Short mmCIF file of C-alpha atoms and ligand atoms in Angstrom, two decimals:
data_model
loop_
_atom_site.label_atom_id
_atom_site.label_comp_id
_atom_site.label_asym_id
_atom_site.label_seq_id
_atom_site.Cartn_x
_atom_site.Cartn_y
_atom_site.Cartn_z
CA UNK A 141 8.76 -12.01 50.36
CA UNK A 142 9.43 -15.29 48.80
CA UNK A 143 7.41 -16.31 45.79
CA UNK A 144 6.19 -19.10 45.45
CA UNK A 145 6.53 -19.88 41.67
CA UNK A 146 5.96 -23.63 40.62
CA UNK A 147 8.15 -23.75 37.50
CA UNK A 148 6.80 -27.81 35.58
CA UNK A 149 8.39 -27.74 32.81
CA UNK A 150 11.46 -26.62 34.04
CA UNK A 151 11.58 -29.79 36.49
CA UNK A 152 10.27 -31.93 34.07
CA UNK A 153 13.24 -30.86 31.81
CA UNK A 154 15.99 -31.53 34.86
CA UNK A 155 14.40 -34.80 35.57
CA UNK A 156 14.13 -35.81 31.67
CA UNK A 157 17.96 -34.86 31.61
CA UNK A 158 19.28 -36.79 35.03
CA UNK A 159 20.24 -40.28 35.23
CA UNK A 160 20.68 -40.18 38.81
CA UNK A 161 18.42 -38.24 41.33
CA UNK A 162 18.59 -38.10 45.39
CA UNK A 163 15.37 -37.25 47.06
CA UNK A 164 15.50 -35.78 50.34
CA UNK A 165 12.83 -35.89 52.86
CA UNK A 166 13.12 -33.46 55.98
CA UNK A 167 14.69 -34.18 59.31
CA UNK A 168 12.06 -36.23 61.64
CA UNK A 169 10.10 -36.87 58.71
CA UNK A 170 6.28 -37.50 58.51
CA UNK A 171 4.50 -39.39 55.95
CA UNK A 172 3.68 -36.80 53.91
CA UNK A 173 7.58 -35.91 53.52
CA UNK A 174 9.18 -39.82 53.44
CA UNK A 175 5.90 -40.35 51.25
CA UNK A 176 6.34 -37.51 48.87
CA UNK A 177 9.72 -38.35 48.18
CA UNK A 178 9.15 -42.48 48.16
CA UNK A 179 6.50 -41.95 45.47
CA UNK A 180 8.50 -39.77 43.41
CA UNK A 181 11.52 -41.63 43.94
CA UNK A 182 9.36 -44.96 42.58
CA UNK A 183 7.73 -42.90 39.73
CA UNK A 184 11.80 -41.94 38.46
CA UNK A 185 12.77 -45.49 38.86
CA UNK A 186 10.34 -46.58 36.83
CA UNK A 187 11.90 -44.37 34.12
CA UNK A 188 14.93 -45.95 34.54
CA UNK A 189 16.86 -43.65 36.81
CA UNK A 190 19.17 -44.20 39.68
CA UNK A 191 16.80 -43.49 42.88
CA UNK A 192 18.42 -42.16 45.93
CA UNK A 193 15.96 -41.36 48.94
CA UNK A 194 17.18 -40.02 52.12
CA UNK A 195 17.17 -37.76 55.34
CA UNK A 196 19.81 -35.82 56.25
CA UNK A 197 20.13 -37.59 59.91
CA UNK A 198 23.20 -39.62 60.19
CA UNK A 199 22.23 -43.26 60.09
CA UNK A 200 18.88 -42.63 58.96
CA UNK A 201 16.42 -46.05 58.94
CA UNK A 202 12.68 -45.41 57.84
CA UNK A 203 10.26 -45.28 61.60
CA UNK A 204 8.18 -47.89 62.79
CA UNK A 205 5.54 -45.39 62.51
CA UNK A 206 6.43 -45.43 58.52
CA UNK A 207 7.53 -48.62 57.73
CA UNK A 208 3.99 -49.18 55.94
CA UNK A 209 5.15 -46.49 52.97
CA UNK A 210 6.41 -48.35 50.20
CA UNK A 211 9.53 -47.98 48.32
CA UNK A 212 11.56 -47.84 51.13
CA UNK A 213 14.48 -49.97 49.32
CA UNK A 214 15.32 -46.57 47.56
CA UNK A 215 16.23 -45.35 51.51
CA UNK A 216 20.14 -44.92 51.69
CA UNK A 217 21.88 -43.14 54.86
CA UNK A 218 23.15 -39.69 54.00
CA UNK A 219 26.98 -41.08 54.94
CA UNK A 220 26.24 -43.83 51.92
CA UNK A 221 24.86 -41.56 49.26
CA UNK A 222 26.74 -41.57 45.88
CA UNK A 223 26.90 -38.24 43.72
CA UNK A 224 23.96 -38.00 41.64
CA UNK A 225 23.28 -35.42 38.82
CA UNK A 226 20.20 -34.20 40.83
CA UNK A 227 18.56 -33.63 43.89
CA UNK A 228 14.67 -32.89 45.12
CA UNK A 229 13.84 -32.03 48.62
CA UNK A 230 10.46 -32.62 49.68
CA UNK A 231 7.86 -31.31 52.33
CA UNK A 232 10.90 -29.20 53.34
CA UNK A 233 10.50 -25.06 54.03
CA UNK A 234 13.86 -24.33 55.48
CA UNK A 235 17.46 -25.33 54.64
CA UNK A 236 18.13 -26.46 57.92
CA UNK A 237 15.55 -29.16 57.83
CA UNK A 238 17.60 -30.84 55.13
CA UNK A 239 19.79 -31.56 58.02
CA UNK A 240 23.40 -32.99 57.11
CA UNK A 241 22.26 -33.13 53.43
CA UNK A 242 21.85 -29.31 53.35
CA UNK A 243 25.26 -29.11 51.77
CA UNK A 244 24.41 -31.39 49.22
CA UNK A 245 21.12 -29.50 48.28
CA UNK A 246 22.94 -26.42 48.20
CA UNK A 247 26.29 -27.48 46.41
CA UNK A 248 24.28 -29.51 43.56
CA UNK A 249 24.52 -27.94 40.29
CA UNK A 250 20.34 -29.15 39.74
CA UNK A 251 18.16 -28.61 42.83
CA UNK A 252 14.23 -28.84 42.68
CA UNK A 253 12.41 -27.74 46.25
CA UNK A 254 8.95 -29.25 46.40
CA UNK A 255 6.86 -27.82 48.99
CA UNK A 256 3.59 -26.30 50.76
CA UNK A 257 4.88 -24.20 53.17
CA UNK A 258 4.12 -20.37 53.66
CA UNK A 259 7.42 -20.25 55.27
CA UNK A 260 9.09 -21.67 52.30
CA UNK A 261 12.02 -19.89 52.52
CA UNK A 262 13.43 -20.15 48.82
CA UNK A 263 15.81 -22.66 49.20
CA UNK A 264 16.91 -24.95 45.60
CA UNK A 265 17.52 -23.70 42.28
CA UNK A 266 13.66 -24.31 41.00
CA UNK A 267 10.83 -24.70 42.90
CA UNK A 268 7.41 -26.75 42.81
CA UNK A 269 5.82 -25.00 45.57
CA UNK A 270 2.16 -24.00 46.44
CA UNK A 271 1.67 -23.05 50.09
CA UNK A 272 -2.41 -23.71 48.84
CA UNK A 273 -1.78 -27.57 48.24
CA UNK A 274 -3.53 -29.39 50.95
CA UNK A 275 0.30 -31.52 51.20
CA UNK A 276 3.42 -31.86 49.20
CA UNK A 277 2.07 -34.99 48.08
CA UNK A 278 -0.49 -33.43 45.79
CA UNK A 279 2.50 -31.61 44.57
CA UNK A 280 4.28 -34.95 44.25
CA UNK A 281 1.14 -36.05 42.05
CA UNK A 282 0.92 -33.73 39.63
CA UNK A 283 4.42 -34.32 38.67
CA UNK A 284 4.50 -37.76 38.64
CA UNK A 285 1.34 -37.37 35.96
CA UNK A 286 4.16 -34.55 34.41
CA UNK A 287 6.56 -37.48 33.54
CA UNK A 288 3.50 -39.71 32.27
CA UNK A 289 4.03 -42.34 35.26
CA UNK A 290 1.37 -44.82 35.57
CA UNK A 291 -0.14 -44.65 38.85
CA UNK A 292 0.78 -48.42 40.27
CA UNK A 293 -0.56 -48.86 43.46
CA UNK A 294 2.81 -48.45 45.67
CA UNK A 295 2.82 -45.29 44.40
CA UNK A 296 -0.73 -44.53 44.88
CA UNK A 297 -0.27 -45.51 48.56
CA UNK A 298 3.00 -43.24 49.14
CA UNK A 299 0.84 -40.11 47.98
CA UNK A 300 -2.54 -41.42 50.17
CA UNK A 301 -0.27 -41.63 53.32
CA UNK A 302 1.15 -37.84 52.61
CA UNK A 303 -2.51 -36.85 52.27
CA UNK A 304 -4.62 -38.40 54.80
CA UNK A 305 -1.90 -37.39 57.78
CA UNK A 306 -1.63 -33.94 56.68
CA UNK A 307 -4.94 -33.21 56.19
CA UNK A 308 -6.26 -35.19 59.57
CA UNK A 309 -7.81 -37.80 57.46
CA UNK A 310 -9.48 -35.20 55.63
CA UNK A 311 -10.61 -33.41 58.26
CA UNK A 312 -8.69 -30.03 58.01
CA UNK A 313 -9.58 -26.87 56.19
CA UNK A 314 -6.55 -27.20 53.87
CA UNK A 315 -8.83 -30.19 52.31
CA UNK A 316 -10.06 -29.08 49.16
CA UNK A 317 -12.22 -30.47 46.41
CA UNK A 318 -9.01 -31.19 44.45
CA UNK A 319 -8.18 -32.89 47.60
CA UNK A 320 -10.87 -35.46 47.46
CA UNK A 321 -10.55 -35.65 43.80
CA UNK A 322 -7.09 -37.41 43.81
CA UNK A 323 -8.23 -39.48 47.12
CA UNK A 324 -10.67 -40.87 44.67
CA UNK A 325 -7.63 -41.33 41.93
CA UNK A 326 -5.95 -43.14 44.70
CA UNK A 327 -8.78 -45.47 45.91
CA UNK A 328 -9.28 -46.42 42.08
CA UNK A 329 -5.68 -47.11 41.65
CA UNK A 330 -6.12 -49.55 44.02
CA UNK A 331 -4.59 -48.44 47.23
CA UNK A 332 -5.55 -50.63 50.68
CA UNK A 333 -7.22 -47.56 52.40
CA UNK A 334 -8.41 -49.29 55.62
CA UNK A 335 -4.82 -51.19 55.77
CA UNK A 336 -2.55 -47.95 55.56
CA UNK A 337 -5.28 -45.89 57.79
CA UNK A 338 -4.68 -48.96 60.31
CA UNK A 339 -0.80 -48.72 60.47
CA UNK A 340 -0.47 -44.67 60.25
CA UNK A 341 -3.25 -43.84 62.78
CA UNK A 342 -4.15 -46.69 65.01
CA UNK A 343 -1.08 -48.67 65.56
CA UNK A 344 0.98 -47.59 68.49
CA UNK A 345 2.91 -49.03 71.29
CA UNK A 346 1.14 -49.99 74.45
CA UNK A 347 4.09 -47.76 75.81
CA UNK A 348 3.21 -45.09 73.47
CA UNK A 349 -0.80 -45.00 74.67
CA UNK A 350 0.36 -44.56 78.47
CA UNK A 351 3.08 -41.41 77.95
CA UNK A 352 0.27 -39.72 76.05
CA UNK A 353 -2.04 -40.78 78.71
CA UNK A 354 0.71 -39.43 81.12
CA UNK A 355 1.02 -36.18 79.14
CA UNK A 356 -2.51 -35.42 79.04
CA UNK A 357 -3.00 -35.79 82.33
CA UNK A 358 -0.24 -33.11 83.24
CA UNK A 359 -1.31 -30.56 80.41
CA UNK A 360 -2.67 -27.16 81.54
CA UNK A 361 -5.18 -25.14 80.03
CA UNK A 362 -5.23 -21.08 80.13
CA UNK A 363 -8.42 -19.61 79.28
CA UNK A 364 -7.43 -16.01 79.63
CA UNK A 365 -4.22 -17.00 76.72
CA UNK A 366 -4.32 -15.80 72.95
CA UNK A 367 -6.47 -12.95 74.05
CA UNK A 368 -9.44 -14.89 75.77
CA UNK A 369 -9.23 -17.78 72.86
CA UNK A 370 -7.35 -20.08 74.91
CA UNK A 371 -4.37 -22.15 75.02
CA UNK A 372 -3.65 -25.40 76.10
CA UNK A 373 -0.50 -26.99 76.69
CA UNK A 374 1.69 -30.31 77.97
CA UNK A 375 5.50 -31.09 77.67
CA UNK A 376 7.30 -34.55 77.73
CA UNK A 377 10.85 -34.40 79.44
CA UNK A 378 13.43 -37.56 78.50
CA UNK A 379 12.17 -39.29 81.73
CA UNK A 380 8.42 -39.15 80.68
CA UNK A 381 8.87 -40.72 77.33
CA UNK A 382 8.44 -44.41 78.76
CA UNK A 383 11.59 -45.28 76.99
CA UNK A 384 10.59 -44.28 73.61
CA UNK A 385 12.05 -42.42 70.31
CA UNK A 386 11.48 -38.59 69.70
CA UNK A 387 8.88 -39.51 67.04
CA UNK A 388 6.57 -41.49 69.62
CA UNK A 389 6.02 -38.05 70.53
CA UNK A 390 4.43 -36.76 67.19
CA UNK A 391 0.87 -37.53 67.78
CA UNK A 392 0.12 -36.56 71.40
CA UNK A 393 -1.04 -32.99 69.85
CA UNK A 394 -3.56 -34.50 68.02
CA UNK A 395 -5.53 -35.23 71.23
CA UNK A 396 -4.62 -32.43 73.14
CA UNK A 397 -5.27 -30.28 70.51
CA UNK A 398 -9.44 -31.46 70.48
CA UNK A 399 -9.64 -29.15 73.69
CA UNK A 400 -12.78 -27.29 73.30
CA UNK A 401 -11.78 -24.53 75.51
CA UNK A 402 -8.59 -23.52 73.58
CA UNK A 403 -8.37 -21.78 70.31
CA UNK A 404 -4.26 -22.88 70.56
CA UNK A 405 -2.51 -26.22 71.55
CA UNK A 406 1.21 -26.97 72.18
CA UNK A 407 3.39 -29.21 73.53
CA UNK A 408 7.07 -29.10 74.13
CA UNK A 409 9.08 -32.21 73.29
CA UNK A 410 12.42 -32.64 74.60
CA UNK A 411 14.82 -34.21 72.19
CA UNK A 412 17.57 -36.77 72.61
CA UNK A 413 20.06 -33.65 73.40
CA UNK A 414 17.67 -32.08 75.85
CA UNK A 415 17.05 -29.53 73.66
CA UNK A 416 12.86 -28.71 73.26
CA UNK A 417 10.89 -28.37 70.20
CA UNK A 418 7.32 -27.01 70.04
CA UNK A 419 4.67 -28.19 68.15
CA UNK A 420 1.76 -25.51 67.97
CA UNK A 421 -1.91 -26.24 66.40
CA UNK A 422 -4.62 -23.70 66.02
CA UNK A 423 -8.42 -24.15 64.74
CA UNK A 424 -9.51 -21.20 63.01
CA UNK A 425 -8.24 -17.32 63.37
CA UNK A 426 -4.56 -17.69 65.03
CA UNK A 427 -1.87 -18.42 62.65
CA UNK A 428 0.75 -20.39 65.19
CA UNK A 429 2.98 -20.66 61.26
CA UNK A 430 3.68 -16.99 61.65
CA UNK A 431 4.04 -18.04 65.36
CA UNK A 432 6.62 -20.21 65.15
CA UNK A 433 8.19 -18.34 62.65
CA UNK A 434 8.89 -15.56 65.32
CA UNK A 435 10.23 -18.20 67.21
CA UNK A 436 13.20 -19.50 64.77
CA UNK A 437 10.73 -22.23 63.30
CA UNK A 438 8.01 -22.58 60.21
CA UNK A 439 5.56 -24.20 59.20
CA UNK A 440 1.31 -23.78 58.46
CA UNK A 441 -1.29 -21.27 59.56
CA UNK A 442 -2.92 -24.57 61.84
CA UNK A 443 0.18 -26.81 62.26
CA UNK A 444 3.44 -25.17 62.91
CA UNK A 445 6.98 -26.06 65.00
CA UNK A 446 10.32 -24.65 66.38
CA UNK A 447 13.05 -25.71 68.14
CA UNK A 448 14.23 -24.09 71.01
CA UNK A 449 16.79 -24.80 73.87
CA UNK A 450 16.90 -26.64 77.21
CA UNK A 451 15.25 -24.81 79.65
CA UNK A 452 11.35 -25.45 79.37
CA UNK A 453 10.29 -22.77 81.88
CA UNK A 454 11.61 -20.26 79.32
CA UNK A 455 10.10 -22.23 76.50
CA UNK A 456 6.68 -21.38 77.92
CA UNK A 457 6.91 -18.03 78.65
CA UNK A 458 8.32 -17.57 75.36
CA UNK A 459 5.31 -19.08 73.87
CA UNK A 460 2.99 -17.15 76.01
CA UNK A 461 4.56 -13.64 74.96
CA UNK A 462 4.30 -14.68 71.44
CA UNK A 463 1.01 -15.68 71.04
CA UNK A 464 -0.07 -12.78 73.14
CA UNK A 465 1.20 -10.54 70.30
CA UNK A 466 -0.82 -13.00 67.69
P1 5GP B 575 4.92 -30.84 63.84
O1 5GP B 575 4.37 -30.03 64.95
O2 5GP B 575 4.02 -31.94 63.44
O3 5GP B 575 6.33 -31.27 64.08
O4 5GP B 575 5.03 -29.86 62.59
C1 5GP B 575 3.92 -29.13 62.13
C2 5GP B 575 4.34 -28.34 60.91
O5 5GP B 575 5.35 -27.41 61.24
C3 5GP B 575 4.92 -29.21 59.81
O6 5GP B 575 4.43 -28.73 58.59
C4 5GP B 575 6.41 -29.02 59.93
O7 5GP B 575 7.03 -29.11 58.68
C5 5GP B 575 6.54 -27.62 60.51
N1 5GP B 575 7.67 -27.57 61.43
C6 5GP B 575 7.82 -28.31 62.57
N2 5GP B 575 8.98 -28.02 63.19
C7 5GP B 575 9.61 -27.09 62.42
C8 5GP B 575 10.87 -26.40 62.52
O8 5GP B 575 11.67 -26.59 63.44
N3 5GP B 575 11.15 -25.52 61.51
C9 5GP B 575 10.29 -25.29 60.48
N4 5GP B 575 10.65 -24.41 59.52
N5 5GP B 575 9.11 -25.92 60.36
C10 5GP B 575 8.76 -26.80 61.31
MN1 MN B 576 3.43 -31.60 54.44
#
C-alpha cells in the first residue's frame, strides 16, 4: 500500500534550492494536469527560476481544447528540454503516464510527484499527494501560497480550469467546502469565470457535436450489468471520429454518462495506433478506479481509464467480467 504522505516543507526546500525546474503534465493531458503544472510553473517564474513545462509526447503543442490556460510560453517539447536541477510531475498516478519524460522523472537527482490519485503508485523522490483533494490543482494552490506567490490572475485561472473540469463544474462529490472556498479565492483574484467556462465546456467543433451525436446514437445500455445497477456503453473506431484528434474524444462520457438507467458508463476510444483506451464513470457505490486498475489502468473511485489493445470485442467483454466482480 502506497502512502500517501504530502511532505511541504520538504518541496518547499527543493524548490527554494533549484534554479531550474521542468514541470511535467501527463500524457493526453486535461486541464487540471496542463493547468496544475502552468500555474506552478508561472508561480516559480515569478521567483526567478528557469520554467520548463512539458508532456512527455514527442512534439507536444498545448490542445485547442486548452489553449485558453495561460502560461503556455513555459510549454517546451520533451525532444527540446534542457537539464534542469528539478522536476515536478503533476496530476500524474503512474510512471508511464509521464510518457517519454519518464526517464527524466526517474533519473533526476530532485523529483516532487503532485497528485490526487488513489492509484498513486509512488513514483518521485517526495510527494505532495492527497487522493482527498477534489484536483491536483488544489494541491498546486497550497504550494504556490507555500512559496508566498501572489495570486495574479493567470495563475488564478490555471488553478480554476484544473478545478471546475475535475470536479464537473462543481458538481461531483469530490467537491468539498475547501473546494468552494478557493473557487471564491479565485473569483476574487480576478479570474474571467464565464470566459474560461465558455472555452473549456462549450466550445467545440461543429465536427466534434456530430461524432458525439454519432456515438450516442450507437451506445448500448445493459440493465442486468454491475449486478442489476447498469451499464452503459459506446466506442469510437478511427473512421467514426469525423476526422478529429484523440482528445475530441474526451468529453463524449460526460453525456453518456447522465444515463439514468446505469449506475456505470464507458466508452472505448481507439487511438491513433488502433490501440483502445477506456474511460469508465460511476455515480455512487461502484469504484470503476479499482476497476481500471484491474485492467492495467488508474485513476478515481467515479472517473477512471486504461488502455488496452486492438480488438474492441475483447475490450468489452473484458469490461463486462470486471465490473461483474465489482
Ligand atoms: P479519462 O477517462 O478522462 O481519460 O480519465 C479519468 C481518470 O482516470 C483521470 O483521473 C485519469 O488520470 C485516469 N486515467 C485515465 N486513463 C488512465 C490510464 O491509462 N492509466 C491511469 N493510471 N490512469 C488513467
Ligand atoms: Mn486531476
Amino acid at each position: 500500500m502506497i502512502e500517501f504522505d504530502q511532505d511541504w516543507s520538504g518541496a518547499v526546500d527543493l524548490i527554494t534550492q533549484a534554479q531550474s525546474v521542468l514541470l511535467i503534465a501527463h500524457v493526453s493531458p486535461d486541464a487540471d494536469a496542463l493547468g496544475s503544472a502552468l500555474a506552478i510553473g508561472l508561480a516559480l517564474e515569478s521567483l526567478g527560476k528557469k520554467v520548463q513545462v512539458s508532456v512527455g509526447e514527442p512534439g507536444f503543442t498545448v490542445p485547442e481544447s486548452l489553449q485558453v490556460l495561460p502560461g503556455k510560453q513555459l510549454v517546451v517539447a520533451p525532444e527540446d528540454l534542457t537539464p534542469v536541477d528539478l522536476v515536478i510531475s503533476c496530476d500524474t498516478s503512474s510512471h508511464e503516464r509521464l510518457g517519454v519524460l519518464e526517464d527524466t522523472l526517474v533519473a533526476a537527482e530532485h523529483s516532487i510527484a503532485i497528485d490526487h490519485h488513489p492509484s498513486f503508485t509512488g513514483f518521485g523522490k517526495l510527494h505532495l499527494v492527497d487522493p482527498d483533494a477534489a484536483a491536483t490543482a488544489e494541491l498546486a494552490l497550497e504550494l504556490i501560497d507555500l512559496l508566498k506567490v501572489d495570486l495574479t490572475p493567470e495563475i488564478a485561472s490555471a488553478i480554476y480550469a484544473g478545478l471546475a473540469t475535475d470536479t464537473g463544474s462543481f458538481r461531483y462529490n469530490s467537491t468539498t467546502a475547501y473546494t468552494l472556498q478557493i473557487a471564491s479565492r479565485l473569483f476574487e483574484a480576478g479570474i474571467d469565470h464565464a470566459g474560461l467556462s465558455l472555452e473549456l465546456f462549450d466550445n467545440e467543433s461543429f465536427a466534434a457535436i456530430q461524432m458525439l451525436g454519432d456515438a450516442i446514437s450507437r451506445a448500448v445500455l445493459s440493465p442486468e450489468a454491475v449486478s442489476g445497477k447498469g451499464l452503459v456503453y459506446t466506442s469510437i473506431a478511427l473512421d467514426q471520429r469525423y476526422g478529429l484528434t484523440e482528445l475530441a474524444m474526451e468529453r463524449v462520457i460526460d453525456v453518456l454518462r447522465r444515463t439514468a438507467e446505469a449506475e456505470v458508463s464507458a466508452i472505448f476510444k481507439q487511438g491513433d495506433d488502433g490501440i483502445w483506451k477506456g474511460s469508465l464513470r460511476s455515480k455512487t457505490s461502484v469504484d470503476v478506479g479499482a476497476v481500471a486498475s484491474e485492467l492495467g489502468g488508474g485513476g478515481h473511485g467515479h472517473a477512471a481509464g486504461y488502455t488496452g489493445h486492438a480488438d474492441l470485442p475483447l475490450m468489452i467483454s473484458e469490461l463486462q467480467a470486471a465490473l461483474a466482480k465489482a
